[in-house]
Short mmCIF file of C-alpha atoms in Angstrom, two decimals:
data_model
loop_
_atom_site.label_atom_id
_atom_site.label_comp_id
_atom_site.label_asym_id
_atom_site.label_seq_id
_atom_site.Cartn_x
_atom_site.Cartn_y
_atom_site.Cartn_z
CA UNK A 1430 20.38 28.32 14.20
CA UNK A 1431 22.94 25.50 14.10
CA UNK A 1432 22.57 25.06 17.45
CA UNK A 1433 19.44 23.78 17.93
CA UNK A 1434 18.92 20.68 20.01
CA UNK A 1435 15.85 18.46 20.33
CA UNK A 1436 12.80 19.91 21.79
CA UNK A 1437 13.52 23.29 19.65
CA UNK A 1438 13.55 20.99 16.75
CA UNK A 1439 9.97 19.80 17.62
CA UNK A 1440 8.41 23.16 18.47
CA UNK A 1441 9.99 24.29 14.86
CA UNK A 1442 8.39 21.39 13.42
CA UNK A 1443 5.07 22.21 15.03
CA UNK A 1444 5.37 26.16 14.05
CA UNK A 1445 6.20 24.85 10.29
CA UNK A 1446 2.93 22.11 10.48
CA UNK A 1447 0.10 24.80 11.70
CA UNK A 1448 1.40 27.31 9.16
CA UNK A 1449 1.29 25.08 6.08
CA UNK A 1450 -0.79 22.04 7.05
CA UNK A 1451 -0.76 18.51 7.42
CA UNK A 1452 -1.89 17.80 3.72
CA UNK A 1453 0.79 20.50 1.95
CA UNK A 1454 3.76 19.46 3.72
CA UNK A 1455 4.43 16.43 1.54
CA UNK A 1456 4.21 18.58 -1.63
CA UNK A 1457 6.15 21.12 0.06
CA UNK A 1458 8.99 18.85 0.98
CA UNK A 1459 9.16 17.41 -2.74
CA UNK A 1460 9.26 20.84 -4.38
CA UNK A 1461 12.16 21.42 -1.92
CA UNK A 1462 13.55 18.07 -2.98
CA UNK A 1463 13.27 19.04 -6.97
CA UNK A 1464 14.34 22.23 -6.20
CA UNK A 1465 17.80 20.95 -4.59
CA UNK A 1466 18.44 18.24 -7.25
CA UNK A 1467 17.98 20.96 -9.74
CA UNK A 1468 20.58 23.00 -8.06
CA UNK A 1469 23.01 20.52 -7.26
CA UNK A 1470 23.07 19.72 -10.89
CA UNK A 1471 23.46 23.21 -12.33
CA UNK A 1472 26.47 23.31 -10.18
CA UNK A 1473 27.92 20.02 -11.58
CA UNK A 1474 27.69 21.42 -14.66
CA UNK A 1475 29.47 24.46 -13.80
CA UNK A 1476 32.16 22.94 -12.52
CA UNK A 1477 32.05 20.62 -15.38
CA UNK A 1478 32.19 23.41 -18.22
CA UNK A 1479 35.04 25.11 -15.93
CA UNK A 1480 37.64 21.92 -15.32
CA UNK A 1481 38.39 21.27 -19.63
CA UNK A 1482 38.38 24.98 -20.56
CA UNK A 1483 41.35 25.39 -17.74
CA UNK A 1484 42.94 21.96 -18.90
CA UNK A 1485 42.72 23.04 -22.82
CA UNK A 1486 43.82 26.82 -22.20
CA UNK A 1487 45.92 27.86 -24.78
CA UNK A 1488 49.80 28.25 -23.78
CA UNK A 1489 51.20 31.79 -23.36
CA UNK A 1490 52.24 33.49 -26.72
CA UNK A 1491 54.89 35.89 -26.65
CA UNK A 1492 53.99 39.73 -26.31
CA UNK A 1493 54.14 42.23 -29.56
CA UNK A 1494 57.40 43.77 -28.01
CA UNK A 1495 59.30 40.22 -27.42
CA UNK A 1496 58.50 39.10 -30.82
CA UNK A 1497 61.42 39.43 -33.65
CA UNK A 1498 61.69 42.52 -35.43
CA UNK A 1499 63.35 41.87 -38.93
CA UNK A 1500 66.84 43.22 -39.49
CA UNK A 1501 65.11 45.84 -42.20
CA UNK A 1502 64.46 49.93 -41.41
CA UNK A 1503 61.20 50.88 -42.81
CA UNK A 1504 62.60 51.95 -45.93
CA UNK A 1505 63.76 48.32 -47.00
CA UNK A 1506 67.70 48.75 -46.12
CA UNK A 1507 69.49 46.22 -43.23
CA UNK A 1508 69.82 47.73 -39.54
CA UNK A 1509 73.33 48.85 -38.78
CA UNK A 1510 74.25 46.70 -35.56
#
């Protein structure tokens, strides 16, 4: 449908004007209008909400197994090396 040239154009144009009227198209072509702005700024905001929760991400803490272990058994006395 990309690939339409001009005389297609103008029988889609007439197709899309018997089917809806000359009176509903302009109310058509705002709701499509809203409809897009409304979109377009959802997405902004997406993007928005996504961009400082990767900039403010926490740095990497170490894993349970690389922290330090203290030099104590469990029954209070120092580790032989």
């Amino acid at each position: 449908m990309g690939n339409l040239r001009g005389w297609e154009w103008l029988i889609l144009l007439l197709i899309v004007l018997l089917l809806f009227g000359a009176r509903k198209l302009p109310d058509l072509a705002r709701g499509v209008g809203k409809s897009l702005k409304i979109f377009k700024s959802e997405v902004k905001d997406l993007k928005d909400d996504d961009a400082p929760a990767a900039a403010t991400s926490t740095p990497d803490t170490p894993d349970a197994a690389e922290q330090s272990t203290p030099d104590t058994a469990t029954d209070g006395e120092p580790k032989q090396p």
